[in-house]
Amino acid sequence: MTEAPPEPLEDLAVELRAACAAELDGRPVGHFNDRPWLRAAFLKVPREYFVPDQVWWPFPRDDGLHHVLDRHERPRAWLRGVYRPQASLITQVADGAVRPEDGPTAAPFTSAASCSAVVVDMLHHLDPGPDDVALEIGTGSGYSTALLAQRVRPGNLVSIEIDEQLADRARHRLAGLGLRPTVLAADGEYGHPDRAPYTRIISTAAVREIPQSWLNQAAAGAILLTPLYGPFGHDALVRLVADGEGGGEGRLVTGVSFMKMRGQRAEDRTFEELGWPIVDGPWPAYTDVDYRVTIRAGQQRIRVC
């Protein structure tokens, strides 16, 4: 028996995309604020086109397992999940060793379609322009790449994905929408020096230490945005301004949660060794203090100001 194709849901997708955008409109900072191009891109790019038909739901059930959301079995629930602003849809588990057909799992996530709210907020802080030369680390599904390609000319956009299958799928999906940025299957921790210097660098994988290669490939004044794993129990979004000489300075913007870059999963150094200060008591909230991040001569340092 031939498997029936997924139910067409174009009208519902348009409705849910508009509702998601309306919810993000209510965010008082970041997101669509002062970024009309970003809202227009969000409404234009079909997020569902980039999400696989089978994904793991990020919130475990009572059994402690993450269950599979299947577009063929529950098309409307799948689509609502795609446009739930705070839901990251898990697209890869245990570096691909666990497959969706294996069913519910508690194995570690290794790739995801980040939730709409975080994707939009990161692009807000990156603030790219049409003339920027941009490097994206972690193509994943290709959705964030597609939003970037609405602002940055495809010839100026390079996206790197360490998993070759994910890179191939994202490249194919982007081409299906007429978007042809350079998508490479490589280890993004080393950047891509062939197209440097970059004026915008964004990572969708968390790091414990910002790779020196990224700063070496950044032009003076370039914006570098990445999740940085810290002692808070979650990641922090860092926005740096590069000095063009391998250094940079910036601040922690907000809390986020991302999978770790493969080369930086090991907990082989203390937070103090990674440049974090010693704080008595609970760590202050981002809104209460200014967390300053400085990289000079290959040394990462975070200060509480």
XYZ file of C-alpha atoms in Angstrom:
305
model
C 0.000 0.000 0.000
C 1.339 3.435 -0.941
C 1.668 5.886 1.950
C -0.683 8.850 1.641
C 1.003 12.246 1.329
C 0.695 14.679 4.241
C -2.521 16.661 4.429
C -2.153 20.031 2.641
C -2.232 22.729 5.287
C -1.228 25.878 3.431
C -4.084 28.041 4.753
C -3.535 26.907 8.326
C 0.200 27.530 7.980
C -0.389 31.124 6.869
C -2.793 31.632 9.768
C -0.401 30.163 12.339
C 2.563 32.107 10.949
C 0.613 35.364 11.304
C -0.473 34.431 14.837
C 3.110 33.625 15.808
C 4.288 36.953 14.389
C 1.546 38.749 16.321
C 2.710 37.108 19.554
C 6.303 38.155 18.868
C 5.060 41.683 18.173
C 4.178 41.855 21.853
C 7.767 41.353 23.021
C 8.899 44.724 24.459
C 12.582 44.332 23.504
C 14.503 42.578 20.738
C 12.585 40.398 18.278
C 10.789 42.510 15.633
C 11.343 45.843 17.396
C 13.018 48.297 14.987
C 13.545 45.447 12.489
C 10.730 45.683 9.887
C 12.788 43.581 7.450
C 12.817 40.737 9.985
C 9.056 40.684 10.415
C 8.579 40.737 6.651
C 11.053 37.863 6.276
C 9.295 35.871 9.005
C 5.945 36.194 7.243
C 7.467 35.307 3.873
C 9.530 32.222 4.762
C 7.491 29.052 5.443
C 9.061 27.579 8.583
C 7.180 24.308 8.019
C 9.066 23.800 4.754
C 12.307 23.339 6.716
C 11.040 21.165 9.582
C 11.255 17.381 8.977
C 8.006 15.407 8.925
C 9.059 13.602 12.107
C 10.524 15.476 15.065
C 10.769 14.877 18.788
C 8.679 17.162 20.984
C 11.052 19.063 23.321
C 8.949 18.680 26.459
C 8.945 15.164 27.978
C 5.726 13.433 28.962
C 5.037 11.846 32.339
C 7.171 8.850 31.365
C 10.206 11.142 31.035
C 10.515 10.457 27.305
C 10.396 12.822 24.363
C 7.752 11.601 21.958
C 7.722 11.882 18.186
C 5.460 14.386 16.463
C 4.638 12.946 13.028
C 3.250 15.102 10.254
C 1.652 12.087 8.544
C -0.172 10.947 11.683
C -1.116 14.303 13.206
C -0.601 17.000 10.554
C -2.367 19.805 12.378
C -0.639 19.118 15.689
C 2.696 18.962 13.852
C 2.045 22.325 12.192
C 0.943 23.946 15.441
C 4.170 22.697 16.984
C 6.145 24.274 14.146
C 4.669 27.686 14.954
C 4.632 27.484 18.728
C 6.919 30.444 19.558
C 8.766 28.820 22.468
C 9.049 25.251 21.154
C 12.325 23.988 19.676
C 11.656 20.901 17.563
C 14.284 18.190 17.956
C 15.553 17.041 14.570
C 18.498 14.859 15.616
C 19.216 12.695 18.657
C 22.574 11.186 19.637
C 24.229 12.497 16.440
C 21.758 10.475 14.352
C 22.183 7.150 16.158
C 18.539 7.352 17.307
C 15.945 7.694 14.546
C 12.354 8.974 14.775
C 11.058 5.518 13.864
C 12.738 4.246 17.031
C 10.054 6.115 18.945
C 10.174 8.050 22.236
C 13.632 8.670 23.636
C 15.584 10.120 26.518
C 18.858 10.208 24.544
C 20.667 13.565 24.239
C 19.559 16.029 21.558
C 22.217 17.025 19.031
C 20.301 19.221 16.566
C 17.035 21.112 16.562
C 14.921 23.615 14.707
C 15.287 26.395 17.273
C 12.077 27.994 18.474
C 10.791 30.932 16.468
C 11.168 33.392 19.336
C 14.883 32.681 19.777
C 15.651 32.603 16.032
C 14.027 36.011 15.597
C 15.660 37.497 18.698
C 19.128 36.346 17.619
C 18.701 37.885 14.178
C 17.490 41.082 15.832
C 20.757 41.326 17.790
C 22.844 40.334 14.757
C 21.169 43.157 12.814
C 22.616 42.308 9.369
C 22.398 44.632 6.398
C 22.266 43.969 2.647
C 25.976 44.702 2.210
C 27.207 42.506 5.066
C 29.300 39.388 4.503
C 27.848 36.844 6.915
C 29.006 33.522 8.331
C 26.476 31.245 10.023
C 27.716 28.371 12.183
C 25.176 25.541 12.420
C 22.859 25.473 9.397
C 20.600 22.856 10.967
C 17.261 22.782 9.182
C 18.169 25.862 7.108
C 15.324 27.995 8.463
C 17.493 30.657 10.076
C 19.634 30.663 6.930
C 16.517 31.365 4.862
C 15.616 34.342 7.055
C 19.174 35.669 6.771
C 19.017 35.275 2.992
C 16.068 37.698 2.915
C 18.440 40.381 4.187
C 21.969 39.358 3.145
C 22.688 38.739 -0.501
C 23.135 34.964 -1.083
C 26.564 35.590 -2.573
C 27.618 37.132 0.748
C 26.193 34.391 2.979
C 28.095 31.267 4.070
C 26.500 28.680 6.347
C 28.383 25.737 7.850
C 26.891 22.484 9.172
C 29.039 19.725 10.667
C 26.559 16.971 9.782
C 26.744 16.241 6.052
C 23.188 14.896 5.805
C 21.761 17.969 7.512
C 23.833 20.227 5.255
C 22.598 18.450 2.120
C 18.970 18.630 3.243
C 19.205 22.327 4.128
C 20.910 23.157 0.829
C 18.147 21.345 -1.079
C 15.390 23.062 0.900
C 16.902 26.506 0.428
C 17.271 25.924 -3.302
C 13.606 24.903 -3.421
C 12.743 28.461 -2.385
C 15.196 29.937 -4.879
C 17.787 30.698 -2.184
C 21.376 29.710 -2.888
C 23.754 30.788 -0.148
C 26.933 28.754 0.228
C 26.148 25.777 2.523
C 29.189 23.748 3.534
C 29.516 20.462 5.395
C 32.420 21.209 7.732
C 33.325 21.891 11.357
C 32.127 25.416 12.013
C 34.447 25.844 14.983
C 37.157 26.672 12.429
C 35.007 29.116 10.485
C 35.618 29.477 6.755
C 38.703 31.624 6.071
C 38.266 31.497 2.275
C 35.486 34.113 2.426
C 36.811 36.209 5.312
C 36.710 38.883 6.554
C 33.108 38.691 7.738
C 31.091 41.595 9.054
C 28.479 39.351 10.723
C 29.101 35.972 12.405
C 26.343 34.005 14.128
C 26.451 30.584 15.764
C 23.425 28.415 16.533
C 25.558 26.036 18.628
C 26.696 26.892 22.139
C 30.393 27.144 22.977
C 32.283 27.110 26.258
C 34.950 29.376 24.779
C 34.507 31.604 21.751
C 36.744 30.123 19.021
C 39.707 32.299 18.140
C 39.217 31.386 14.484
C 35.941 33.325 14.392
C 37.553 36.497 15.665
C 40.506 36.027 13.317
C 38.038 35.993 10.418
C 36.030 38.997 11.626
C 36.461 42.453 10.146
C 36.942 45.472 12.408
C 33.516 46.414 13.744
C 31.997 43.038 12.865
C 29.186 41.716 15.071
C 29.680 38.212 16.471
C 26.718 36.503 18.131
C 26.849 33.134 19.873
C 25.372 31.214 22.814
C 28.021 30.862 25.539
C 27.691 28.107 28.137
C 28.062 29.554 31.613
C 27.533 28.838 35.312
C 23.871 29.883 35.244
C 22.560 26.425 34.363
C 21.783 27.647 30.833
C 23.539 29.405 27.974
C 23.897 33.157 27.594
C 23.645 34.972 24.286
C 26.832 36.984 23.702
C 27.064 39.927 21.330
C 30.649 40.958 20.572
C 32.101 43.711 18.437
C 35.341 42.528 16.821
C 38.395 44.764 16.691
C 39.711 43.259 13.447
C 42.883 42.103 15.205
C 41.637 38.839 16.706
C 39.948 40.393 19.716
C 36.573 41.751 20.656
C 34.397 43.176 23.377
C 30.712 42.938 24.159
C 28.137 41.749 26.634
C 25.718 38.993 27.567
C 22.331 39.877 26.140
C 19.915 37.276 27.507
C 19.528 33.637 28.483
C 19.104 30.955 25.816
C 19.473 27.180 25.519
C 21.326 25.466 22.665
C 23.069 22.185 21.907
C 26.811 22.322 22.447
C 29.216 22.476 19.540
C 30.639 18.975 19.089
C 34.217 20.037 19.695
C 33.251 21.775 22.957
C 31.019 19.219 24.641
C 33.689 17.999 27.040
C 33.663 19.588 30.493
C 37.439 19.580 30.714
C 37.950 23.080 32.143
C 36.448 24.965 35.041
C 34.434 28.130 34.573
C 37.252 30.055 36.239
C 39.687 28.682 33.635
C 37.275 29.855 30.933
C 37.385 33.416 32.235
C 34.301 33.533 34.454
C 34.513 35.486 37.722
C 33.824 34.073 41.160
C 30.494 35.302 42.498
C 29.261 35.034 46.078
C 25.674 33.813 46.134
C 23.288 33.571 43.162
C 24.325 34.959 39.799
C 22.665 38.346 39.172
C 20.042 38.597 36.439
C 21.006 40.105 33.081
C 18.644 43.006 33.772
C 20.328 43.828 37.095
C 24.003 43.916 36.059
C 26.089 44.250 32.926
C 28.061 41.139 32.032
C 31.012 42.352 29.957
C 32.865 39.918 27.716
C 36.372 40.690 26.479
C 38.711 38.620 24.331
C 42.303 39.786 24.032
C 45.360 37.767 22.983
C 43.263 34.608 22.902
C 42.040 35.032 26.490
C 38.321 35.087 27.263
C 37.218 37.138 30.263
C 33.744 37.842 31.679
C 33.248 40.631 34.207
C 30.214 41.634 36.272
C 29.822 45.409 36.127
